[in-house]
Amino acid sequence: MIGEKDNVLIVGLGLIGGSYAKGLRPSGCNLMAITRSQSTIDYALAHDMIDEGTIEEDSAMIGKADLIIFGLYPHTMIEWVRRNQQYMKPGALLTDVSGVKSGVIDVIQSFLRKDVEFIGSHPMAGREVYGVQNSDAAIFHGANFIVTPTEQNTPEAIAAARSLAQQLGFGRITELSLEDHDKMIGFVSQLTHAVAVSLMNTNDDTTHLKDYTGDSFRDLTRIAKINETMWAELFFLNKKNLVGEIDDFIAALEELKDTIVREDTQAIKKLFIQSTQRRKQFDK
Amino acid sequence: MIGEKDNVLIVGLGLIGGSYAKGLRPSGCNLMAITRSQSTIDYALAHDMIDEGTIEEDSAMIGKADLIIFGLYPHTMIEWVRRNQQYMKPGALLTDVSGVKSGVIDVIQSFLRKDVEFIGSHPMAGREVYGVQNSDAAIFHGANFIVTPTEQNTPEAIAAARSLAQQLGFGRITELSLEDHDKMIGFVSQLTHAVAVSLMNTNDDTTHLKDYTGDSFRDLTRIAKINETMWAELFFLNKKNLVGEIDDFIAALEELKDTIVREDTQAIKKLFIQSTQRRKQFDK
């Protein structure tokens, strides 16, 4: 449980990093931030989100942190840790928010100092908008939080990651291996984004079509508004799983298409009944 | 504008037919209903949704109607009109709510008595639940309504269909030919349902996965809960358009997959930026 005695450093004060700051504010901990732009620091200070912040990789600030939360893109985070681990306080705990774990957590753990520990975390929350100005601790409330321990991690670090998620108001908190996490995310998150993007890219007459769309089309394409830099990185990092899910999805859609081409009433009803039964599980 | 002097008959008192009844109740018109099950009639009478109702194809009731609204599936409606047009009042106006128009409106108009008129309507509203018990006039408020006139229709009938939509609180009311309607619906409605169904049918481990899904997956699969009888009929009626849209969508998804396989950052960002720009038009 983060409290007044703790020094917490958030690196990368964007939508998620900023939401962590707002969520931890009530704990009374000393909140520090290192991020790319001064305007972000100014905004966070002006809105009392943090106690101190800088755009420098400030060795003193890094050395003071008991907990460092990375709100950076995976590759940026890996290089940041490589450059700055020398300044970290012995016993410091590090965690992240990135959406892909293999090729990220294992890489950092492979070169990380043995007297600090990195525990992978994935807060499954977000918005279609970005930046500290849109940060909001409420996006975490009731959301899923996944801790991704490896054999490098201690029970204490796993417990600390779970406790942080609880403190931020997450709902279901679970643990998955790096591999299981990435396989799951390839389906429930990445495939759905790939589908939404492709749905918007299917038809170029959208200016005309928007006059006719109902809620269904809007719901299916909401996430087609996508941060191209972050998602390109996440898709490539999880290439094997995602490509496999896309192939499986196309096979399922081809099967449905085939029942339409053949006008096979029994076969198409079977597919509709299956999708209905499966989807109902998600309403429970 | 429907008023106290009008006799309105709703044939098929389900979710949509029932919502028409509730939406027309304030007009003070005489509301009659013919539907399949007595329990539906009992419910509608008990909740003061209609003035009279029967499960018979009551020639007197049919002959009294100035306006007949069909809440039936397309093929059922076509046969109902064929059987019962003999009882209709000269000058009666007929309209429907079906989601596909070619092969439905043109077929009915081809055999319909010349002293009554059928004007095609598509209220673009619905819910994932069915039956008169779930009917709700509010589902129409602000929704899209499409009138599909043919050369068989008079300006008066087109105006009457638009006025009915206005009275029910629909938002944007437009006119499309049968062909343009079905092409549009093949993309914005049918393709999205085919995608949602196939997404649920892609992975059979949903019991496990539901612990990890965020809003995105739930939004994309909400409409995978689907009425298999109605949608099988609608998909087959619009087979040519829908199969074409599925092929175009798969091509777009394959293009995205190819940028992932090649790890082509510039190409995938181009696709993300395009989908983002197109989707933003829908927020206006």
XYZ file of C-alpha atoms in Angstrom:
568
model
C 0.000 0.000 0.000
C 1.547 3.281 -1.138
C 1.542 5.867 1.658
C 3.017 9.168 2.826
C 6.479 7.674 3.370
C 6.824 6.549 -0.268
C 8.591 8.302 -3.115
C 6.901 7.407 -6.398
C 8.366 8.371 -9.774
C 6.204 8.271 -12.886
C 8.216 8.244 -16.120
C 6.064 9.249 -19.084
C 3.204 11.433 -17.902
C 0.651 10.768 -20.632
C -2.940 9.547 -20.406
C -2.046 6.455 -18.376
C 0.902 7.891 -16.439
C -1.196 10.924 -15.572
C -4.075 8.730 -14.463
C -1.691 6.836 -12.158
C -0.633 10.174 -10.678
C -4.234 11.231 -10.033
C -5.064 7.811 -8.617
C -2.102 7.875 -6.218
C -2.577 11.503 -5.109
C -4.880 10.625 -2.186
C -2.206 8.289 -0.749
C -0.138 11.306 0.257
C 3.055 9.839 -1.259
C 5.703 12.109 -2.739
C 4.820 12.092 -6.445
C 7.593 12.823 -8.941
C 7.438 12.804 -12.725
C 9.909 12.741 -15.589
C 8.414 13.289 -19.014
C 9.299 14.636 -22.454
C 7.686 18.051 -22.560
C 7.804 20.938 -20.116
C 4.188 21.844 -20.847
C 3.161 18.469 -19.429
C 5.131 19.109 -16.232
C 3.650 22.617 -15.976
C 0.141 21.229 -16.410
C 0.672 18.496 -13.806
C 2.089 20.958 -11.264
C -0.632 23.527 -11.953
C -3.287 20.859 -11.367
C -1.532 19.513 -8.254
C -1.082 16.085 -9.849
C 2.589 15.828 -8.781
C 4.943 17.342 -6.209
C 7.917 17.739 -8.522
C 8.701 17.080 -12.156
C 11.344 17.563 -14.803
C 12.095 16.859 -18.469
C 15.671 15.827 -17.534
C 16.702 12.272 -16.669
C 17.433 13.618 -13.176
C 19.731 11.193 -11.330
C 18.787 12.609 -7.920
C 15.051 12.204 -8.583
C 15.567 8.705 -9.992
C 17.701 7.795 -6.965
C 15.035 8.933 -4.533
C 12.266 6.688 -5.963
C 11.053 3.608 -4.062
C 8.640 2.840 -6.904
C 9.072 3.788 -10.571
C 6.043 3.483 -12.857
C 6.803 3.606 -16.589
C 4.104 5.116 -18.810
C 6.370 4.876 -21.865
C 6.133 2.895 -25.095
C 7.993 -0.439 -24.774
C 11.152 0.338 -26.747
C 11.503 3.791 -25.211
C 11.139 2.231 -21.764
C 13.765 -0.450 -22.421
C 16.346 2.149 -23.461
C 15.395 4.462 -20.590
C 16.001 1.697 -18.025
C 19.270 0.765 -19.728
C 20.516 4.369 -19.494
C 19.276 5.187 -16.003
C 19.341 2.018 -13.898
C 22.736 3.152 -12.587
C 20.980 5.935 -10.625
C 18.275 3.778 -9.053
C 17.990 3.238 -5.315
C 18.882 -0.308 -4.195
C 15.647 -2.170 -3.527
C 13.613 0.054 -5.854
C 10.591 -1.565 -7.517
C 9.907 -0.872 -11.204
C 6.693 -1.559 -13.109
C 5.113 -0.647 -16.435
C 1.786 -0.301 -18.216
C 2.652 -1.717 -21.630
C 0.238 -3.829 -23.635
C 2.761 -6.452 -24.791
C 5.099 -8.286 -22.391
C 7.332 -10.778 -24.225
C 10.294 -8.965 -25.732
C 9.826 -6.216 -23.149
C 9.745 -7.491 -19.551
C 12.123 -10.391 -20.261
C 14.533 -8.045 -22.070
C 14.619 -5.533 -19.214
C 15.034 -8.287 -16.615
C 17.953 -9.703 -18.624
C 20.114 -6.619 -18.119
C 18.613 -5.084 -14.966
C 20.720 -4.591 -11.837
C 20.105 -7.452 -9.398
C 19.408 -5.094 -6.461
C 16.314 -3.568 -8.102
C 13.271 -5.453 -9.423
C 10.998 -5.014 -12.433
C 7.489 -6.527 -12.273
C 5.340 -6.376 -15.413
C 1.854 -4.844 -15.154
C -0.885 -4.272 -17.710
C -3.723 -1.971 -16.662
C -6.418 -2.816 -19.221
C -7.836 0.665 -19.456
C -7.571 3.497 -21.927
C -9.388 6.141 -23.915
C -9.415 7.227 -27.567
C -7.768 10.476 -26.456
C -4.231 10.981 -25.246
C -2.107 13.231 -23.082
C -2.006 14.288 -19.444
C -4.915 16.687 -20.020
C -7.179 13.691 -20.608
C -5.858 11.617 -17.710
C -8.511 10.410 -15.288
C -8.154 7.963 -12.407
C -11.743 6.837 -13.044
C -10.733 4.889 -16.172
C -9.147 2.333 -13.814
C -12.193 1.753 -11.635
C -13.466 -1.783 -12.097
C -11.121 -2.419 -15.042
C -8.967 -5.536 -15.447
C -5.369 -5.476 -14.234
C -2.876 -8.157 -15.185
C 0.394 -8.798 -13.363
C 2.933 -10.750 -15.476
C 5.501 -12.316 -13.118
C 8.523 -14.262 -14.362
C 10.928 -16.572 -12.488
C 12.970 -13.414 -11.881
C 10.255 -11.948 -9.658
C 9.833 -12.216 -5.889
C 6.493 -12.849 -4.126
C 6.931 -9.411 -2.519
C 7.063 -7.649 -5.903
C 4.026 -9.551 -7.183
C 2.123 -8.625 -4.015
C 3.191 -4.989 -4.388
C 1.937 -4.850 -7.997
C -1.412 -6.348 -6.955
C -1.698 -3.943 -4.049
C -0.970 -0.965 -6.322
C -3.774 -2.107 -8.653
C -6.165 -2.427 -5.702
C -5.231 1.024 -4.462
C -6.023 2.436 -7.922
C -9.476 0.825 -7.869
C -9.003 -1.856 -10.513
C -11.617 -4.611 -10.520
C -10.332 -8.052 -11.418
C -6.604 -8.443 -10.728
C -4.988 -11.547 -12.239
C -1.598 -13.025 -13.046
C -0.437 -14.386 -16.390
C 2.905 -15.463 -17.802
C 4.386 -13.175 -20.462
C 3.434 -15.714 -23.131
C -0.151 -16.267 -21.945
C -0.649 -12.513 -21.594
C 0.474 -11.830 -25.146
C -1.607 -14.672 -26.591
C -4.710 -13.407 -24.786
C -4.105 -9.765 -25.710
C -3.518 -10.757 -29.341
C -7.135 -11.876 -29.415
C -9.173 -9.663 -27.083
C -7.365 -6.400 -27.768
C -5.144 -6.455 -30.833
C -7.411 -8.477 -33.127
C -10.378 -6.261 -32.223
C -8.356 -3.151 -33.083
C -7.174 -4.714 -36.353
C -10.810 -5.515 -37.214
C -12.088 -2.028 -36.371
C -9.318 -0.383 -38.385
C -9.948 -2.641 -41.375
C -13.705 -2.035 -41.173
C -13.099 1.710 -41.540
C -10.610 1.034 -44.347
C -12.982 -1.236 -46.276
C -15.158 1.473 -47.737
C -14.006 4.916 -48.804
C -17.519 6.306 -49.047
C -17.738 6.967 -45.323
C -18.660 10.638 -45.678
C -21.833 9.474 -47.349
C -22.344 6.423 -45.132
C -22.139 8.250 -41.824
C -25.645 9.551 -42.500
C -26.944 6.019 -42.224
C -24.934 4.293 -39.528
C -26.615 2.989 -36.407
C -25.005 2.301 -33.041
C -23.622 -1.058 -34.188
C -21.255 0.392 -36.748
C -20.174 3.166 -34.382
C -19.465 0.648 -31.612
C -17.454 -1.606 -33.887
C -15.326 1.237 -35.238
C -14.889 3.409 -32.124
C -11.379 2.003 -31.606
C -10.470 2.591 -35.269
C -9.346 5.980 -33.918
C -5.952 4.710 -32.954
C -2.546 6.053 -31.915
C -0.534 4.936 -34.934
C 2.866 5.101 -33.234
C 1.939 3.088 -30.152
C -0.131 0.476 -31.968
C 2.418 -0.096 -34.725
C 4.930 -0.889 -31.975
C 2.510 -3.129 -30.048
C 1.390 -5.013 -33.188
C 4.975 -5.705 -34.300
C 6.017 -6.785 -30.787
C 3.197 -9.359 -30.775
C 3.429 -10.224 -34.463
C 3.278 -14.016 -34.171
C 0.184 -14.124 -31.950
C -1.653 -11.354 -33.790
C -1.077 -12.741 -37.284
C -2.320 -16.131 -36.042
C -5.482 -14.542 -34.592
C -6.119 -12.596 -37.805
C -5.848 -15.827 -39.804
C -8.228 -17.637 -37.427
C -10.699 -14.749 -37.605
C -10.605 -14.647 -41.415
C -11.236 -18.413 -41.445
C -14.305 -17.931 -39.200
C -15.590 -15.117 -41.431
C -14.989 -17.209 -44.580
C -16.990 -20.017 -42.979
C -19.878 -17.604 -42.364
C -19.564 -16.234 -45.899
C -19.719 -19.768 -47.261
C -23.049 -20.423 -45.505
C -24.400 -17.222 -47.133
C -23.135 -18.178 -50.605
C -24.735 -21.629 -50.219
C -27.815 -20.137 -48.478
C -27.405 -22.917 -45.906
C -29.979 -21.931 -43.294
C -29.094 -24.611 -40.767
C -25.361 -23.916 -40.964
C -25.676 -20.127 -40.616
C -28.118 -20.477 -37.713
C -25.582 -22.730 -35.997
C -22.951 -20.013 -36.299
C -25.364 -17.323 -35.029
C -26.439 -19.474 -32.080
C -22.797 -20.184 -31.190
C -21.820 -16.495 -31.289
C -24.915 -15.581 -29.265
C -24.196 -18.174 -26.575
C -20.542 -17.189 -26.326
C -21.298 -13.471 -26.185
C -23.867 -13.971 -23.427
C -21.084 -15.188 -21.143
C -19.640 -11.689 -21.303
C -22.801 -10.136 -19.893
C -22.541 -12.116 -16.676
C -49.701 13.161 -39.136
C -51.531 10.270 -37.485
C -54.398 11.518 -35.313
C -57.597 10.509 -33.518
C -59.473 9.898 -36.765
C -57.001 7.267 -38.003
C -57.244 3.511 -37.751
C -53.761 2.023 -37.559
C -53.121 -1.724 -37.758
C -49.809 -3.175 -36.660
C -49.162 -6.672 -37.989
C -46.451 -8.445 -35.985
C -46.279 -6.986 -32.489
C -42.659 -7.700 -31.588
C -39.902 -5.395 -30.403
C -40.281 -3.000 -33.348
C -44.037 -3.373 -33.902
C -44.598 -2.865 -30.181
C -42.359 0.212 -30.190
C -44.428 1.653 -33.054
C -47.563 1.056 -30.964
C -46.090 2.859 -27.936
C -44.830 5.683 -30.138
C -48.227 6.178 -31.782
C -50.251 5.895 -28.546
C -50.105 9.649 -27.787
C -51.641 10.431 -31.198
C -54.984 9.105 -29.987
C -55.466 6.998 -33.114
C -57.338 3.698 -32.949
C -54.540 1.163 -32.548
C -55.187 -2.399 -33.710
C -52.801 -5.351 -33.752
C -52.654 -8.754 -35.384
C -49.873 -11.005 -34.174
C -49.007 -14.669 -33.737
C -49.448 -15.304 -30.036
C -52.337 -14.519 -27.709
C -49.968 -13.766 -24.842
C -48.592 -10.857 -26.890
C -52.090 -9.480 -27.440
C -52.895 -9.929 -23.749
C -49.714 -8.100 -22.772
C -50.371 -5.224 -25.190
C -53.960 -4.796 -23.987
C -52.958 -5.058 -20.327
C -50.350 -2.330 -20.847
C -52.741 -0.139 -22.878
C -50.507 -0.318 -25.936
C -53.424 -1.089 -28.293
C -57.205 -0.716 -28.413
C -57.920 -4.102 -29.957
C -55.934 -7.114 -31.065
C -56.296 -10.651 -32.364
C -54.254 -13.647 -33.497
C -56.673 -14.177 -36.414
C -56.227 -12.624 -39.863
C -59.417 -10.689 -39.098
C -60.914 -9.364 -42.362
C -62.980 -6.721 -40.538
C -59.971 -5.370 -38.663
C -57.844 -5.387 -41.817
C -60.643 -3.630 -43.719
C -60.863 -0.875 -41.116
C -57.206 0.139 -41.315
C -56.113 3.383 -42.985
C -52.476 2.532 -42.261
C -50.985 -0.948 -41.900
C -47.496 -1.249 -40.392
C -45.805 -4.625 -40.873
C -43.407 -5.725 -38.123
C -42.943 -9.130 -39.769
C -39.943 -10.841 -41.325
C -39.791 -10.168 -45.098
C -41.022 -13.516 -46.432
C -43.775 -13.769 -43.816
C -44.892 -10.247 -44.736
C -44.959 -10.973 -48.477
C -47.226 -13.996 -47.976
C -49.406 -12.147 -45.452
C -50.061 -9.333 -47.949
C -50.740 -11.866 -50.721
C -53.357 -13.625 -48.571
C -55.026 -10.581 -47.064
C -54.885 -7.728 -49.575
C -58.405 -8.684 -50.642
C -59.716 -7.353 -47.286
C -57.895 -4.025 -47.332
C -59.728 -0.695 -47.487
C -59.339 1.119 -50.815
C -56.749 3.869 -50.351
C -55.065 2.119 -47.432
C -51.334 2.830 -46.970
C -48.988 -0.070 -46.134
C -45.436 0.164 -44.822
C -42.824 -2.086 -43.271
C -39.746 -2.096 -41.049
C -37.599 -4.682 -42.800
C -33.839 -4.351 -43.130
C -33.596 -5.458 -46.772
C -35.702 -3.936 -49.561
C -34.890 -5.492 -52.951
C -36.774 -8.755 -53.333
C -39.302 -7.537 -50.769
C -40.808 -4.125 -51.613
C -40.620 -4.698 -55.383
C -42.161 -8.165 -55.009
C -45.110 -6.879 -52.948
C -45.668 -3.945 -55.318
C -45.696 -6.377 -58.263
C -48.849 -8.156 -57.078
C -50.458 -5.518 -54.828
C -53.937 -4.179 -55.602
C -53.707 -0.868 -57.451
C -56.098 0.899 -55.041
C -53.793 0.447 -52.030
C -50.144 1.537 -51.759
C -47.058 0.025 -50.150
C -44.159 2.357 -49.248
C -40.946 0.802 -47.943
C -39.533 2.057 -44.636
C -36.479 1.076 -42.618
C -36.320 2.366 -39.039
C -32.635 1.903 -38.172
C -33.184 1.032 -34.535
C -33.199 -2.130 -32.500
C -32.030 -3.893 -29.391
C -30.332 -7.207 -28.612
C -33.555 -8.331 -26.953
C -36.824 -9.211 -28.618
C -40.553 -9.321 -28.059
C -43.283 -6.862 -27.152
C -42.157 -6.885 -23.501
C -38.941 -5.149 -24.550
C -40.568 -2.656 -26.914
C -39.739 0.958 -26.199
C -40.582 4.049 -28.277
C -37.345 5.636 -27.047
C -35.222 3.405 -29.324
C -36.498 5.520 -32.235
C -35.537 8.902 -30.804
C -32.806 10.478 -32.890
C -32.270 7.275 -34.908
C -31.999 7.136 -38.700
C -35.092 6.399 -40.770
C -34.903 5.502 -44.440
C -37.837 5.672 -46.858
C -37.317 3.554 -50.002
C -39.687 4.804 -52.722
C -40.026 3.152 -56.135
C -41.648 4.421 -59.341
C -44.804 2.744 -58.025
C -45.058 5.231 -55.168
C -46.904 8.535 -55.006
C -45.501 11.740 -53.454
C -48.324 11.502 -50.906
C -47.200 8.074 -49.681
C -43.567 9.205 -49.437
C -44.655 12.260 -47.458
C -46.818 10.077 -45.183
C -43.891 7.729 -44.430
C -41.630 10.706 -43.598
C -44.319 12.249 -41.409
C -44.793 8.960 -39.540
C -41.039 8.840 -38.855
C -41.119 12.427 -37.584
C -44.065 11.658 -35.331
C -42.115 8.739 -33.842
C -39.161 11.003 -33.054
C -36.636 9.697 -35.574
C -33.648 11.941 -36.215
C -32.355 11.942 -39.760
C -35.023 10.907 -42.288
C -33.729 10.133 -45.794
C -34.772 8.464 -49.050
C -32.865 5.762 -50.929
C -33.708 3.494 -53.855
C -34.138 -0.192 -52.986
C -30.730 -0.921 -54.538
C -28.860 1.909 -52.790
C -30.491 1.001 -49.483
C -29.399 -2.625 -49.702
C -25.863 -1.737 -50.792
C -25.508 0.689 -47.861
C -27.043 -1.720 -45.336
C -24.773 -4.506 -46.580
C -21.843 -2.465 -45.323
C -22.936 -0.502 -42.265
C -25.225 -3.116 -40.748
C -24.807 -6.589 -42.224
C -21.012 -6.598 -42.543
C -20.661 -5.332 -38.966
C -22.906 -8.138 -37.713
C -20.978 -10.711 -39.767
C -17.732 -9.391 -38.261
C -19.028 -9.453 -34.675
C -20.382 -12.985 -35.081
C -17.118 -14.222 -36.589
C -15.084 -12.536 -33.853
C -17.005 -14.523 -31.238
C -16.622 -17.678 -33.344
C -12.868 -17.244 -33.794
C -11.842 -18.425 -30.356
C -13.578 -21.119 -28.326
C -11.804 -20.189 -25.110
C -14.222 -17.376 -24.345
C -15.116 -18.632 -20.883
C -11.499 -18.063 -19.963
C -11.070 -14.890 -22.005
C -14.037 -13.029 -20.565
C -11.945 -12.436 -17.444
C -9.616 -10.258 -19.481
C -11.744 -8.381 -21.978
C -11.927 -4.622 -21.935
C -14.662 -2.408 -23.357
C -13.293 -2.699 -26.893
C -13.982 -6.400 -27.236
C -17.397 -6.065 -25.600
C -18.342 -3.216 -27.959
C -17.233 -5.136 -31.034
C -19.120 -8.279 -30.084
C -22.297 -6.819 -28.532
C -24.232 -7.514 -31.750
C -22.894 -11.077 -31.918
C -26.005 -11.834 -29.860
C -28.200 -12.160 -32.894
C -31.662 -13.431 -33.811
C -30.619 -16.343 -36.004
C -33.936 -16.639 -37.858
C -34.254 -12.972 -38.808
C -30.594 -12.473 -39.714
C -30.317 -15.638 -41.786
C -33.248 -14.327 -43.850
C -31.798 -10.791 -44.126
C -28.314 -12.052 -45.056
C -29.641 -14.355 -47.797
C -31.935 -11.634 -49.181
C -28.916 -9.322 -49.552
C -26.452 -12.037 -50.490
C -24.767 -10.298 -53.432
C -24.043 -7.042 -51.580
C -23.033 -8.705 -48.322
C -20.648 -11.226 -49.879
C -19.014 -8.367 -51.792
C -18.573 -6.341 -48.590
C -17.120 -9.341 -46.741
C -14.591 -9.843 -49.556
C -13.638 -6.141 -49.494
C -13.267 -6.237 -45.702
C -11.085 -9.359 -45.793
C -8.903 -7.652 -48.428
C -8.486 -4.626 -46.130
C -7.625 -6.872 -43.177
C -5.148 -8.873 -45.293
C -3.504 -5.582 -46.283
C -3.112 -4.658 -42.609
C -1.822 -8.164 -41.805
C 0.740 -7.833 -44.575
C 2.150 -4.627 -43.043
C 2.523 -6.516 -39.728
C 4.224 -9.510 -41.356
C 6.631 -7.139 -43.136
C 6.890 -4.890 -40.042
C 6.375 -1.980 -42.414
C 6.023 0.935 -39.997
C 5.205 3.566 -42.608
C 2.563 1.410 -44.294
C 0.785 0.393 -41.075
C 0.786 3.976 -39.796
C -0.828 5.039 -43.070
C -3.632 2.523 -42.483
C -4.081 3.639 -38.854
C -4.155 7.319 -39.835
C -6.727 6.597 -42.558
C -9.016 4.663 -40.209
C -8.656 7.371 -37.567
C -9.532 10.168 -39.985
C -12.500 8.278 -41.399
C -13.830 7.329 -37.967
C -13.603 10.923 -36.749
C -16.229 11.913 -39.332
C -18.681 9.769 -37.401
C -18.205 11.774 -34.215
C -19.428 14.971 -35.858
